[in-house]
Coordinates of C-alpha atoms in Angstrom, one line a residue:
M1 CA 189.9 95.8 107.1
M2 CA 187.7 96.0 104.0
L3 CA 188.1 93.1 101.5
A4 CA 188.2 94.0 97.8
Q5 CA 185.0 92.8 96.1
E6 CA 185.7 90.3 93.3
E7 CA 184.8 91.7 89.9
P8 CA 182.0 89.8 88.0
L9 CA 183.3 87.7 85.2
R10 CA 182.0 88.5 81.7
H11 CA 182.6 85.3 79.8
V12 CA 181.9 82.5 82.3
A13 CA 180.2 79.1 82.4
Y14 CA 178.7 77.7 85.6
L15 CA 179.2 74.0 85.9
H16 CA 176.9 72.0 88.3
D17 CA 176.4 68.3 89.1
G18 CA 173.5 67.8 86.7
T19 CA 170.8 67.7 89.4
L20 CA 167.9 70.1 89.9
E21 CA 169.5 71.2 93.2
G22 CA 172.8 71.9 91.4
L23 CA 171.1 74.0 88.8
L24 CA 169.3 76.0 91.5
C25 CA 172.6 76.6 93.3
A26 CA 174.0 78.0 90.0
V27 CA 171.0 80.4 89.9
F28 CA 171.8 81.4 93.5
L29 CA 175.5 82.0 92.6
A30 CA 174.6 84.1 89.6
Y31 CA 172.6 86.5 91.9
E32 CA 175.3 86.4 94.6
R33 CA 178.1 87.2 92.1
H34 CA 176.0 89.6 90.0
E35 CA 177.0 87.7 86.9
E36 CA 175.2 86.7 83.7
P37 CA 176.8 83.3 82.8
E38 CA 176.9 82.4 79.1
D39 CA 176.4 78.7 80.0
V40 CA 174.8 77.0 83.0
V41 CA 175.4 73.3 82.3
A42 CA 176.1 69.9 83.9
E43 CA 179.8 69.5 84.3
A44 CA 179.7 66.1 82.5
S45 CA 178.3 67.6 79.3
Y46 CA 180.2 70.9 79.2
E47 CA 181.8 71.9 75.9
P48 CA 184.3 74.8 76.5
R49 CA 184.0 78.0 74.5
L50 CA 187.0 80.0 73.4
G51 CA 188.1 82.5 76.1
Q52 CA 185.5 81.3 78.6
S53 CA 186.1 80.9 82.3
C54 CA 184.6 78.1 84.4
V55 CA 183.0 78.3 87.8
H56 CA 182.3 74.9 89.5
V57 CA 179.1 75.2 91.5
A58 CA 178.9 73.2 94.8
T59 CA 175.6 71.7 95.5
D60 CA 174.1 73.2 98.7
F61 CA 170.6 72.0 99.5
E62 CA 169.9 75.0 101.7
R63 CA 170.7 77.4 98.9
A64 CA 168.6 75.4 96.5
S65 CA 165.7 75.5 98.9
R66 CA 166.1 79.3 99.2
V67 CA 165.8 79.6 95.4
R68 CA 162.8 77.4 95.4
R69 CA 161.0 79.3 98.2
G70 CA 161.8 82.6 96.4
V71 CA 160.2 81.4 93.2
E72 CA 157.2 79.9 94.8
R73 CA 156.7 83.1 96.9
A74 CA 156.9 85.3 93.8
V75 CA 155.0 83.3 91.2
G76 CA 153.6 80.2 92.8
K77 CA 154.3 76.5 93.0
R78 CA 153.0 75.8 89.4
A79 CA 155.9 77.9 88.0
F80 CA 158.4 76.0 90.1
T81 CA 157.0 72.7 88.9
A82 CA 157.5 74.0 85.3
I83 CA 161.1 74.7 86.2
M84 CA 161.6 71.2 87.7
R85 CA 160.2 69.6 84.5
A86 CA 162.2 71.8 82.1
S87 CA 165.4 71.0 84.0
T88 CA 165.2 67.4 82.9
C89 CA 165.8 68.3 79.3
D90 CA 169.2 67.6 77.7
D91 CA 169.3 70.9 75.8
R92 CA 172.5 72.8 76.3
E93 CA 170.5 76.0 76.8
T94 CA 168.4 74.5 79.6
G95 CA 170.3 76.0 82.5
R96 CA 170.4 79.5 80.9
I97 CA 166.7 79.3 80.1
V98 CA 165.9 78.4 83.7
L99 CA 168.1 81.3 85.0
S100 CA 166.4 83.8 82.6
F101 CA 163.0 82.6 83.6
I102 CA 163.8 83.0 87.3
R103 CA 165.2 86.4 86.8
Y104 CA 162.1 87.5 85.0
C105 CA 159.9 86.0 87.7
M106 CA 161.7 87.8 90.5
A107 CA 161.8 91.1 88.6
R108 CA 158.0 91.2 87.9
P109 CA 156.3 94.2 89.5
G110 CA 154.1 93.6 92.6
S111 CA 151.0 94.4 90.6
L112 CA 151.5 91.2 88.5
R113 CA 152.2 88.9 91.4
N114 CA 148.7 87.4 91.3
S115 CA 148.6 86.8 87.5
P116 CA 149.9 83.5 86.2
V117 CA 153.4 84.0 84.8
L118 CA 153.3 80.9 82.7
D119 CA 150.6 82.4 80.5
E120 CA 152.9 85.3 79.4
L121 CA 154.0 83.5 76.3
A122 CA 154.9 86.7 74.5
N123 CA 157.9 87.0 76.8
P124 CA 160.8 84.9 75.4
A125 CA 161.9 83.8 79.0
V126 CA 158.5 82.3 79.6
A127 CA 158.1 80.9 76.1
D128 CA 161.5 79.1 76.2
L129 CA 160.8 77.5 79.5
R130 CA 157.3 76.3 78.4
R131 CA 158.9 74.8 75.3
L132 CA 161.3 72.8 77.5
E133 CA 158.5 71.8 79.9
K134 CA 156.4 70.5 77.0
R135 CA 159.3 68.5 75.6
A136 CA 159.9 66.9 79.1
L137 CA 156.2 66.1 79.5
N138 CA 156.1 64.5 76.0
E139 CA 159.1 62.3 76.9
A140 CA 157.6 61.4 80.2
E141 CA 154.5 60.3 78.4
K142 CA 156.5 58.1 76.1
M143 CA 158.1 56.5 79.2
R144 CA 154.7 55.8 80.7
Q145 CA 153.6 54.2 77.4
F146 CA 156.7 52.2 76.4
A147 CA 158.5 51.2 79.6
R148 CA 158.5 47.4 79.6
F149 CA 159.0 45.6 82.9
S150 CA 160.5 42.1 83.3
H151 CA 159.9 40.0 86.5
L152 CA 163.3 38.9 87.8
E153 CA 164.1 35.8 89.8
N154 CA 164.7 37.9 92.9
G155 CA 161.1 39.2 92.8
I156 CA 162.0 42.7 91.5
W157 CA 160.4 44.2 88.4
F158 CA 163.0 45.8 86.1
A159 CA 162.6 48.2 83.2
R160 CA 165.4 49.6 81.0
V161 CA 164.7 52.9 79.3
N162 CA 166.6 55.4 77.1
P163 CA 164.7 58.7 77.0
N164 CA 165.8 61.9 75.4
A165 CA 165.4 63.7 78.8
S166 CA 166.1 62.6 82.3
V167 CA 162.4 62.1 83.1
V168 CA 162.6 59.1 85.5
P169 CA 161.8 61.4 88.4
L170 CA 158.7 62.5 86.6
V171 CA 157.3 59.0 86.1
M172 CA 158.2 57.3 89.4
N173 CA 154.9 58.3 91.1
H174 CA 152.9 56.9 88.2
F175 CA 154.5 53.5 88.3
A176 CA 154.6 53.4 92.2
D177 CA 150.8 53.9 92.2
R178 CA 150.3 51.2 89.6
L179 CA 152.7 48.6 90.9
N180 CA 151.6 49.4 94.4
D181 CA 153.6 47.1 96.8
Q182 CA 155.7 45.5 94.1
P183 CA 159.4 46.6 94.2
F184 CA 160.8 47.8 90.9
I185 CA 163.7 49.5 89.3
I186 CA 163.6 51.8 86.2
F187 CA 167.1 52.2 84.8
D188 CA 167.7 55.1 82.5
E189 CA 170.8 54.0 80.6
A190 CA 171.1 57.2 78.7
H191 CA 171.5 59.4 81.8
G192 CA 173.0 56.9 84.3
L193 CA 170.0 57.3 86.6
S194 CA 167.8 54.7 88.3
G195 CA 164.5 55.0 90.1
V196 CA 164.3 52.4 92.8
Y197 CA 161.0 51.6 94.6
D198 CA 161.0 49.2 97.6
G199 CA 157.2 48.8 97.8
R200 CA 156.7 51.8 100.1
A201 CA 158.8 54.7 98.8
W202 CA 161.1 55.5 95.9
Q203 CA 164.5 57.1 95.5
L204 CA 166.9 58.1 92.8
V205 CA 170.3 56.4 92.4
R206 CA 173.1 57.4 90.1
A207 CA 174.4 54.3 88.3
T208 CA 176.2 53.8 85.0
A209 CA 175.4 50.1 84.8
V210 CA 173.2 47.5 86.5
D211 CA 173.7 43.8 87.3
V212 CA 170.4 42.0 87.3
P213 CA 169.4 38.4 87.7
E214 CA 167.6 36.4 85.0
A215 CA 164.0 36.9 84.2
T216 CA 161.7 34.2 85.5
D217 CA 160.4 31.5 83.2
H218 CA 156.9 32.8 83.6
D219 CA 158.0 36.3 82.5
R220 CA 159.6 34.8 79.4
T221 CA 156.4 33.0 78.6
M222 CA 154.4 36.2 79.0
Q223 CA 156.7 38.1 76.8
E224 CA 156.2 35.5 74.0
A225 CA 152.5 35.7 74.5
W226 CA 152.7 39.5 74.3
K227 CA 154.6 39.3 71.0
R228 CA 152.0 36.9 69.6
F229 CA 149.2 39.3 70.7
Y230 CA 151.0 42.2 69.1
D231 CA 151.4 40.3 65.8
A232 CA 147.8 39.1 65.9
L233 CA 146.6 42.7 66.0
S234 CA 148.5 43.8 62.9
V235 CA 146.7 44.2 59.6
D236 CA 149.0 43.7 56.7
A237 CA 146.8 45.8 54.4
R238 CA 147.2 48.8 56.7
Y239 CA 150.9 48.5 57.3
N240 CA 152.3 52.0 57.7
P241 CA 155.9 52.1 59.0
E242 CA 156.1 55.9 59.0
L243 CA 153.1 56.2 61.2
R244 CA 154.4 53.6 63.6
R245 CA 157.8 55.4 63.8
H246 CA 155.9 58.6 64.6
F247 CA 154.0 57.1 67.6
M248 CA 156.7 54.6 68.6
P249 CA 160.1 56.2 68.1
V250 CA 162.7 53.8 66.7
R251 CA 165.2 54.8 69.5
L252 CA 162.9 53.0 72.0
W253 CA 162.5 49.7 70.1
R254 CA 165.5 47.9 71.6
N255 CA 163.7 47.9 75.0
L256 CA 160.3 46.8 73.7
A257 CA 159.5 43.1 73.9
E258 CA 157.1 43.2 71.0
M259 CA 159.8 44.6 68.6
H260 CA 162.1 41.6 69.2
P261 CA 161.7 38.4 67.2
R262 CA 159.9 35.5 68.7
G263 CA 162.0 33.2 70.7
S264 CA 164.3 36.1 71.9
E265 CA 164.3 37.5 75.4
G266 CA 162.6 40.7 74.4
T267 CA 163.7 43.1 77.0
A268 CA 167.3 42.0 76.8
V269 CA 167.7 42.0 80.6
R270 CA 171.0 40.0 80.3
A271 CA 172.4 42.6 77.9
A272 CA 173.0 45.1 80.7
S273 CA 176.0 47.3 80.1
R274 CA 179.1 46.3 82.0
Q275 CA 180.9 49.7 81.6
G276 CA 181.4 52.1 84.5
E277 CA 182.2 51.6 88.2
N278 CA 178.8 52.5 89.7
R279 CA 176.3 49.6 89.6
I280 CA 173.1 48.7 91.2
V281 CA 173.2 45.0 92.2
S282 CA 169.7 43.4 92.7
A283 CA 170.6 40.3 94.6

């Protein structure tokens, strides 16, 4: 008996779990259902449109791997790396841009398979993805510059960050190389995501809040020394607050020891959010 094929939906949003794998599964589903979704977004940030249907996309790692292999086979690993970076952006259009880019990559004629697709900036699908990739890389660079670690009494180094994109996965290798065998946690309070490194390998953990021990006395001393060093380098005659805000965005100041008054704890480790049920406990 032949089963009637489901008609493609015209006004539809694909809702995924907010991970790269979830986004790739949404791409897989768009091909499978022959649909062109108006929105491809994380379910937590979805804002319904009038008359729009919703499809909840289940995360399937095999399907995500198939999409990844297809992209790498068609246009190379560098293009997939650009997709991975772009997917960290908070832009509502991120999912749709990734889908459009993948469609363009897979539809390129065979004669162009050896030419770098990311150089085709005249094509809107490529230009939009490169714009998101650049935004993610800029935000990752800010995290490398402005993440401030505190040494906790349990021996773990802890940094609280609040980036404009979910770039913790993009900076974990950097900090793992530099801290070497020192365990650390980078908690992205804006996206509810933590990078946890045990001295050998790192992993990502979803958490809406963290409970952490006190910073060590030595750490508090070093923070005060860092504040004094920061103040000593300032030149009153060249004070330029606009330039400082340009290179050091105000939204990052609350996690910077040097931007807290002397005698305060700086990184505000004890001010961890108590909201939410998911927590990382560093005991």
